[in-house]
Structures are given as structure tokens and as C-alpha cells.
């Protein structure tokens, strides 16, 4: 495992907008789309500083839409607040970037703050793929560990981000 932050800093540092969030089946030779958990227009931002500080924010768009009948988070009922909070996923911390023995690019973030207390002090690890298309920079992230859906299907999250800053 070789640390490669300096080699990729200029490509990775900046602001990123989530453009797709797919869950794919990992059981066969072809990946098959299982779901789009955040719909066709996902809401997410990642900011990575040139020193490796990462802040990731994802929200389920249908829960974030303005609602004139909804109370503010400060005055919402516990049920209303829980519904909104379950649609949010945020964490931040310093990351390291490394290549594995096969040339794959990965990052590990030591979580300092998170909407999920169980993630604090833990590691969030992602496979990173950087691409350029039509003069735009893209980053595809996949958690290193797959998971199992409620129906028992092995799945992987694949999140594609477009650099905006």
C-alpha cells in the first residue's frame, strides 16, 4: 500500500456534486442496477481540501424539499425530525489516499464527526476512479465493502461525482 496524496492532490481537492447514486448487484459477471436510493437527481456534496480534509453531505432529495406545512427542525415533532434526519448522511475527517498492490486507488477517512455516532472514530474507505469527459472531471466512489440488501442480494453502492470547484 503506497500513499499517493501528493500525486493526486490537484485532481481530487475541491468541491464535488453528486450526479448519480446507484446500488448494483455484485453476484454476476455483469453489474445490474438494483436501485437508485436517492432518485434520478441525488443531492450530495463532498469538499476535499488540499490538505486532505474531507466533508461529505448526502440527503434524500424528497425529504429536503420545502414544505410550508412542516415545522422548522427546532420546533418539529420528534417524528418529523427523525424522518428528516434519517435522510441525511454526513461525515468529515482527514483522509489518506493510497494505491493497493494492483494499482487501485482508495481513500480512508478517519471520521471525526458524523450524523451516525457509530461511525465516529472509525474509518470510511472508498475505491476511487477519476475520469475526464468533455472537459469535466468526475470521481466515482465505491465503498470497499459490499453489503447485503434486505432481500439478501449482495450489493455495492456506486456514487458518481462531478467536480464543480
Coordinates of N, CA and C in Angstrom, one line a residue:
X1 N 0.9 -1.2 0.0 CA 0.0 0.0 0.0 C 0.9 1.2 0.0
X2 N 0.8 2.0 -1.0 CA 1.6 3.2 -1.2 C 0.7 4.5 -1.1
X3 N 1.1 5.4 -0.2 CA 0.4 6.7 0.0 C 0.7 7.6 -1.2
X4 N -0.4 8.1 -1.9 CA -0.2 8.8 -3.1 C -0.9 10.2 -3.2
X5 N -1.2 10.8 -2.0 CA -1.9 12.0 -1.9 C -1.2 13.1 -2.8
X6 N 0.1 13.3 -2.7 CA 0.7 14.4 -3.4 C 0.6 14.2 -4.9
X7 N 0.5 13.0 -5.4 CA 0.4 12.7 -6.8 C -1.0 13.1 -7.3
X8 N -2.0 12.9 -6.5 CA -3.4 13.2 -6.9 C -4.1 14.4 -6.3
X9 N -3.4 15.1 -5.5 CA -4.0 16.2 -4.8 C -4.8 17.2 -5.7
X10 N -4.1 17.6 -6.8 CA -4.8 18.6 -7.6 C -6.0 18.1 -8.3
X11 N -6.0 16.8 -8.6 CA -7.2 16.1 -9.2 C -8.4 15.9 -8.2
X12 N -8.0 15.7 -7.0 CA -9.1 15.3 -6.0 C -9.5 16.5 -5.2
X13 N -8.6 17.4 -4.8 CA -9.0 18.5 -3.9 C -10.1 19.4 -4.7
X14 N -11.1 19.9 -3.9 CA -12.1 20.7 -4.5 C -13.5 20.3 -4.1
X15 N -14.5 20.9 -4.7 CA -15.9 20.6 -4.5 C -16.4 19.7 -5.5
X16 N -17.2 18.7 -5.0 CA -17.8 17.7 -5.9 C -19.3 17.6 -5.7
X17 N -20.1 17.5 -6.8 CA -21.6 17.4 -6.7 C -22.0 16.0 -7.1
X18 N -22.8 15.4 -6.3 CA -23.3 14.0 -6.6 C -24.2 14.1 -7.8
X19 N -23.9 13.2 -8.9 CA -24.7 13.2 -10.0 C -25.5 11.9 -10.2
X20 N -25.0 10.8 -9.6 CA -25.7 9.5 -9.6 C -25.3 8.7 -8.4
X21 N -26.3 8.0 -7.9 CA -26.1 7.1 -6.7 C -26.9 5.8 -7.1
X22 N -26.1 4.8 -7.4 CA -26.7 3.5 -7.8 C -26.3 2.4 -6.8
X23 N -27.3 1.5 -6.6 CA -27.0 0.2 -5.9 C -27.0 -0.8 -7.0
X24 N -25.9 -1.6 -7.1 CA -25.7 -2.6 -8.2 C -25.5 -4.0 -7.5
X25 N -26.1 -5.0 -8.2 CA -25.9 -6.4 -7.8 C -24.5 -6.8 -8.1
X26 N -23.9 -7.5 -7.2 CA -22.5 -7.9 -7.4 C -22.4 -9.4 -7.6
X27 N -23.5 -10.1 -7.8 CA -23.4 -11.6 -7.9 C -22.9 -12.2 -9.2
X28 N -23.1 -11.4 -10.3 CA -22.8 -12.0 -11.6 C -21.6 -11.2 -12.3
X29 N -21.3 -11.7 -13.5 CA -20.2 -11.0 -14.2 C -20.6 -9.6 -14.7
X30 N -21.9 -9.3 -14.9 CA -22.3 -8.0 -15.3 C -23.0 -7.3 -14.1
X31 N -22.7 -6.1 -13.9 CA -23.4 -5.4 -12.8 C -24.8 -5.0 -13.3
X32 N -25.7 -5.2 -12.4 CA -27.1 -5.0 -12.7 C -27.6 -3.9 -11.7
X33 N -28.3 -2.9 -12.2 CA -28.8 -1.8 -11.4 C -30.0 -2.4 -10.5
X34 N -29.8 -2.3 -9.2 CA -30.9 -2.7 -8.3 C -31.8 -1.5 -7.9
X35 N -31.2 -0.4 -7.7 CA -32.0 0.8 -7.2 C -31.2 2.1 -7.3
X36 N -31.9 3.2 -7.3 CA -31.4 4.5 -7.2 C -31.9 5.1 -5.9
X37 N -31.2 4.8 -4.7 CA -31.8 5.2 -3.4 C -32.1 6.7 -3.3
X38 N -31.4 7.5 -4.1 CA -31.7 9.0 -4.0 C -32.3 9.5 -5.2
X39 N -32.9 8.6 -6.0 CA -33.6 9.0 -7.2 C -32.7 9.4 -8.4
X40 N -33.4 10.1 -9.4 CA -32.6 10.5 -10.6 C -31.8 11.8 -10.4
X41 N -32.1 12.5 -9.3 CA -31.4 13.8 -9.0 C -30.9 13.8 -7.6
X42 N -29.9 13.0 -7.3 CA -29.4 12.9 -5.9 C -28.9 14.2 -5.4
X43 N -28.9 14.4 -4.1 CA -28.4 15.6 -3.5 C -27.2 15.3 -2.6
X44 N -26.1 15.7 -3.0 CA -24.9 15.4 -2.3 C -23.7 16.3 -2.7
X45 N -22.9 16.6 -1.7 CA -21.7 17.4 -1.9 C -20.6 16.8 -1.1
X46 N -19.4 16.9 -1.7 CA -18.1 16.5 -1.0 C -17.2 17.6 -1.2
X47 N -16.5 18.1 -0.1 CA -15.4 19.0 -0.3 C -14.2 18.4 0.3
X48 N -13.1 18.5 -0.5 CA -11.8 18.0 0.0 C -10.8 19.1 -0.1
X49 N -10.2 19.4 1.0 CA -9.1 20.5 1.0 C -7.8 19.9 0.4
X50 N -6.9 20.9 0.1 CA -5.6 20.5 -0.4 C -4.8 19.8 0.7
X51 N -5.2 19.9 1.9 CA -4.5 19.2 3.0 C -5.1 17.8 3.3
X52 N -6.2 17.5 2.6 CA -6.8 16.2 2.8 C -8.0 16.1 3.8
X53 N -8.6 17.3 4.1 CA -9.8 17.3 4.9 C -11.0 17.1 4.0
X54 N -11.8 16.1 4.4 CA -13.0 15.7 3.7 C -14.2 16.0 4.5
X55 N -15.2 16.6 3.8 CA -16.5 16.8 4.4 C -17.6 16.3 3.4
X56 N -18.3 15.2 3.7 CA -19.3 14.6 2.8 C -20.7 14.8 3.4
X57 N -21.6 15.3 2.5 CA -23.0 15.5 2.9 C -23.9 14.9 1.8
X58 N -24.8 14.0 2.2 CA -25.8 13.4 1.3 C -27.1 13.6 1.9
X59 N -28.1 13.8 1.1 CA -29.5 14.0 1.6 C -30.5 13.4 0.6
X60 N -31.5 12.7 1.1 CA -32.5 12.2 0.2 C -33.4 13.4 -0.3
X61 N -33.4 13.7 -1.6 CA -34.0 14.9 -2.1 C -35.5 15.0 -1.7
X62 N -36.2 13.9 -1.7 CA -37.7 14.1 -1.4 C -37.9 14.5 0.0
X63 N -36.9 14.3 0.9 CA -37.1 14.7 2.3 C -36.6 16.1 2.5
X64 N -35.9 16.7 1.6 CA -35.3 18.0 1.7 C -36.1 19.1 1.0
X65 N -37.1 18.7 0.3 CA -38.0 19.7 -0.5 C -38.7 20.6 0.5
X66 N -38.8 21.9 0.2 CA -39.5 22.8 1.1 C -40.9 22.3 1.3
X67 N -41.4 22.5 2.5 CA -42.8 22.1 2.8 C -43.4 23.1 3.8
X68 N -44.3 24.0 3.3 CA -44.8 25.0 4.1 C -45.6 24.5 5.3
X69 N -46.0 23.3 5.3 CA -46.7 22.7 6.5 C -45.8 22.1 7.5
X70 N -44.5 22.0 7.2 CA -43.5 21.3 8.1 C -43.0 22.4 9.0
X71 N -42.9 22.1 10.3 CA -42.2 23.0 11.3 C -40.7 23.0 11.0
X72 N -40.0 24.0 11.5 CA -38.6 24.0 11.4 C -38.0 22.9 12.3
X73 N -36.8 22.5 12.0 CA -36.2 21.4 12.8 C -36.2 21.7 14.3
X74 N -36.1 23.0 14.6 CA -36.0 23.3 16.1 C -37.4 23.1 16.7
X75 N -38.5 23.2 16.0 CA -39.8 23.0 16.6 C -40.6 21.8 16.1
X76 N -40.0 21.1 15.2 CA -40.6 19.9 14.7 C -40.8 18.8 15.7
X77 N -41.8 18.0 15.5 CA -42.0 16.9 16.5 C -40.9 15.9 16.3
X78 N -40.7 15.0 17.3 CA -39.7 14.0 17.2 C -39.8 13.2 15.9
X79 N -41.1 12.8 15.6 CA -41.3 12.0 14.4 C -40.9 12.7 13.1
X80 N -41.3 14.0 13.0 CA -40.9 14.8 11.8 C -39.3 14.9 11.8
X81 N -38.7 15.2 12.9 CA -37.2 15.4 12.9 C -36.5 14.1 12.5
X82 N -37.0 13.0 13.1 CA -36.4 11.7 12.8 C -36.5 11.4 11.3
X83 N -37.7 11.7 10.7 CA -37.9 11.4 9.3 C -36.8 12.2 8.4
X84 N -36.6 13.4 8.7 CA -35.6 14.2 8.0 C -34.2 13.7 8.3
X85 N -33.9 13.5 9.6 CA -32.6 13.1 10.0 C -32.2 11.8 9.3
X86 N -33.1 10.8 9.2 CA -32.8 9.6 8.5 C -32.4 9.7 7.1
X87 N -32.8 10.8 6.5 CA -32.5 11.1 5.1 C -31.2 11.8 4.9
X88 N -30.5 12.1 6.0 CA -29.2 12.8 6.0 C -28.0 11.8 6.3
X89 N -26.9 11.9 5.6 CA -25.7 11.2 5.9 C -24.6 12.1 5.7
X90 N -23.9 12.4 6.8 CA -22.7 13.3 6.8 C -21.6 12.8 7.6
X91 N -20.4 13.1 7.2 CA -19.2 12.8 8.0 C -18.1 13.6 7.5
X92 N -17.1 13.8 8.4 CA -15.9 14.6 8.0 C -14.7 14.0 8.8
X93 N -13.5 14.3 8.2 CA -12.3 14.0 8.8 C -11.2 14.0 7.8
X94 N -10.0 13.8 8.3 CA -8.8 13.8 7.3 C -8.7 12.4 6.7
X95 N -8.3 12.5 5.4 CA -8.2 11.3 4.6 C -6.8 11.0 4.2
X96 N -6.5 9.7 3.9 CA -5.3 9.4 3.2 C -5.7 8.7 1.9
X97 N -4.8 8.9 0.9 CA -5.1 8.3 -0.4 C -4.0 7.4 -0.7
X98 N -4.3 6.2 -1.1 CA -3.3 5.2 -1.4 C -3.6 4.3 -2.6
X99 N -2.6 3.7 -3.1 CA -2.8 2.7 -4.2 C -2.5 1.3 -3.6
X100 N -3.4 0.3 -4.0 CA -3.1 -1.0 -3.5 C -2.1 -1.7 -4.4
X101 N -1.8 -2.9 -4.1 CA -0.8 -3.7 -4.9 C -1.2 -3.9 -6.3
X102 N -2.4 -3.7 -6.7 CA -2.9 -3.9 -8.0 C -3.1 -2.6 -8.8
X103 N -2.7 -1.5 -8.2 CA -2.9 -0.2 -8.8 C -4.2 0.5 -8.6
X104 N -5.1 -0.1 -7.8 CA -6.4 0.5 -7.4 C -6.2 1.7 -6.5
X105 N -6.9 2.7 -6.7 CA -6.8 3.9 -5.9 C -7.9 3.9 -4.8
X106 N -7.6 4.2 -3.6 CA -8.5 4.1 -2.4 C -8.3 5.3 -1.5
X107 N -9.3 5.7 -0.8 CA -9.1 6.6 0.3 C -9.6 6.1 1.6
X108 N -9.0 6.5 2.7 CA -9.5 6.2 4.0 C -9.7 7.5 4.8
X109 N -10.9 7.6 5.3 CA -11.2 8.8 6.1 C -11.4 8.4 7.5
X110 N -10.6 9.0 8.5 CA -10.8 8.8 9.9 C -11.9 9.7 10.3
X111 N -13.1 9.2 10.7 CA -14.3 10.0 10.9 C -14.2 10.7 12.3
X112 N -14.3 12.1 12.2 CA -14.3 12.9 13.4 C -15.7 13.2 13.9
X113 N -16.6 13.6 12.9 CA -17.9 13.9 13.2 C -18.8 13.2 12.2
X114 N -20.0 12.8 12.6 CA -20.9 12.1 11.7 C -22.3 12.2 12.2
X115 N -23.3 12.1 11.3 CA -24.7 12.0 11.7 C -25.0 10.6 12.3
X116 N -24.1 9.7 12.0 CA -24.2 8.3 12.6 C -23.1 8.2 13.7
X117 N -23.5 8.3 15.0 CA -22.5 8.2 16.0 C -21.6 7.0 16.0
X118 N -22.1 5.9 15.4 CA -21.3 4.6 15.4 C -20.2 4.7 14.4
X119 N -20.2 5.7 13.5 CA -19.1 5.9 12.6 C -17.9 6.7 13.1
X120 N -18.2 7.5 14.2 CA -17.2 8.4 14.8 C -16.0 7.6 15.3
X121 N -14.8 8.0 14.9 CA -13.5 7.4 15.2 C -13.3 6.2 14.4
X122 N -14.2 5.8 13.5 CA -14.0 4.7 12.6 C -13.4 5.2 11.3
X123 N -13.2 4.2 10.3 CA -12.7 4.5 9.0 C -13.8 4.3 8.0
X124 N -13.9 5.3 7.1 CA -14.7 5.2 5.9 C -13.7 5.0 4.7
X125 N -13.9 3.9 4.0 CA -12.9 3.5 2.9 C -13.7 3.4 1.6
X126 N -13.1 4.1 0.6 CA -13.7 4.1 -0.7 C -12.7 3.8 -1.8
X127 N -13.2 3.0 -2.8 CA -12.4 2.9 -4.1 C -12.7 4.1 -4.9
X128 N -11.6 4.7 -5.5 CA -11.7 6.0 -6.2 C -11.4 5.7 -7.7
X129 N -12.2 6.2 -8.6 CA -11.9 6.2 -10.0 C -12.1 7.6 -10.5
X130 N -11.0 8.2 -11.1 CA -11.1 9.5 -11.6 C -11.1 9.4 -13.2
X131 N -12.0 10.2 -13.7 CA -12.2 10.3 -15.2 C -12.4 11.7 -15.7
X132 N -12.1 11.9 -16.9 CA -12.4 13.2 -17.6 C -13.3 12.9 -18.8
X133 N -14.4 13.7 -18.9 CA -15.3 13.5 -20.0 C -15.7 14.9 -20.5
X134 N -15.5 15.2 -21.8 CA -15.9 16.5 -22.3 C -15.4 17.7 -21.5
X135 N -14.1 17.6 -21.1 CA -13.5 18.7 -20.3 C -13.9 18.8 -18.9
X136 N -14.8 17.9 -18.4 CA -15.2 17.9 -17.0 C -14.5 16.7 -16.2
X137 N -14.3 17.0 -14.9 CA -13.7 16.0 -14.1 C -14.8 15.2 -13.3
X138 N -14.6 13.9 -13.2 CA -15.6 13.1 -12.5 C -14.8 12.1 -11.6
X139 N -15.5 11.8 -10.5 CA -14.9 10.9 -9.5 C -16.0 9.8 -9.2
X140 N -15.7 8.6 -9.3 CA -16.6 7.5 -8.9 C -16.1 6.9 -7.7
X141 N -17.0 6.8 -6.7 CA -16.6 6.2 -5.4 C -17.5 5.0 -5.1
X142 N -16.8 3.9 -4.6 CA -17.5 2.7 -4.2 C -16.9 2.3 -2.8
X143 N -17.8 2.1 -1.8 CA -17.3 1.6 -0.6 C -16.6 0.3 -0.8
X144 N -15.5 0.2 -0.1 CA -14.6 -1.0 -0.3 C -15.4 -2.3 0.1
X145 N -16.3 -2.2 1.0 CA -17.0 -3.4 1.4 C -18.4 -3.4 0.8
X146 N -18.8 -4.5 0.2 CA -20.2 -4.6 -0.3 C -21.1 -4.9 0.9
X147 N -22.4 -4.8 0.7 CA -23.3 -5.1 1.8 C -24.4 -6.0 1.2
X148 N -25.3 -6.4 2.1 CA -26.5 -7.2 1.6 C -27.8 -6.4 1.8
X149 N -28.6 -6.4 0.8 CA -29.9 -5.7 0.8 C -30.8 -6.5 1.7
X150 N -32.0 -5.9 2.0 CA -33.0 -6.5 2.9 C -33.4 -7.9 2.3
X151 N -33.4 -8.1 1.0 CA -33.9 -9.4 0.4 C -32.7 -10.4 0.3
X152 N -31.5 -10.0 0.8 CA -30.4 -10.9 0.8 C -29.5 -10.8 -0.5
X153 N -29.7 -9.8 -1.3 CA -28.9 -9.7 -2.5 C -27.6 -8.9 -2.2
X154 N -26.5 -9.5 -2.6 CA -25.2 -8.7 -2.4 C -25.2 -7.5 -3.3
X155 N -24.8 -6.4 -2.7 CA -24.9 -5.1 -3.5 C -23.7 -4.2 -3.2
X156 N -23.5 -3.3 -4.1 CA -22.5 -2.3 -3.9 C -23.1 -0.9 -4.3
X157 N -22.7 0.1 -3.5 CA -23.1 1.5 -3.8 C -22.0 2.0 -4.8
X158 N -22.5 2.7 -5.8 CA -21.6 3.4 -6.8 C -22.1 4.8 -6.9
X159 N -21.3 5.7 -6.5 CA -21.6 7.1 -6.5 C -20.7 7.9 -7.4
X160 N -21.3 8.6 -8.4 CA -20.5 9.4 -9.3 C -20.7 10.9 -9.0
X161 N -19.5 11.6 -9.0 CA -19.5 13.0 -8.6 C -18.9 13.8 -9.7
X162 N -19.4 15.0 -9.9 CA -18.8 15.9 -10.9 C -18.1 17.1 -10.1
X163 N -16.9 17.4 -10.5 CA -16.2 18.5 -9.9 C -16.8 19.8 -10.3
X164 N -17.1 20.7 -9.3 CA -17.6 22.0 -9.6 C -16.7 23.1 -9.1
X165 N -15.8 22.8 -8.3 CA -14.9 23.8 -7.8 C -13.5 23.3 -7.6

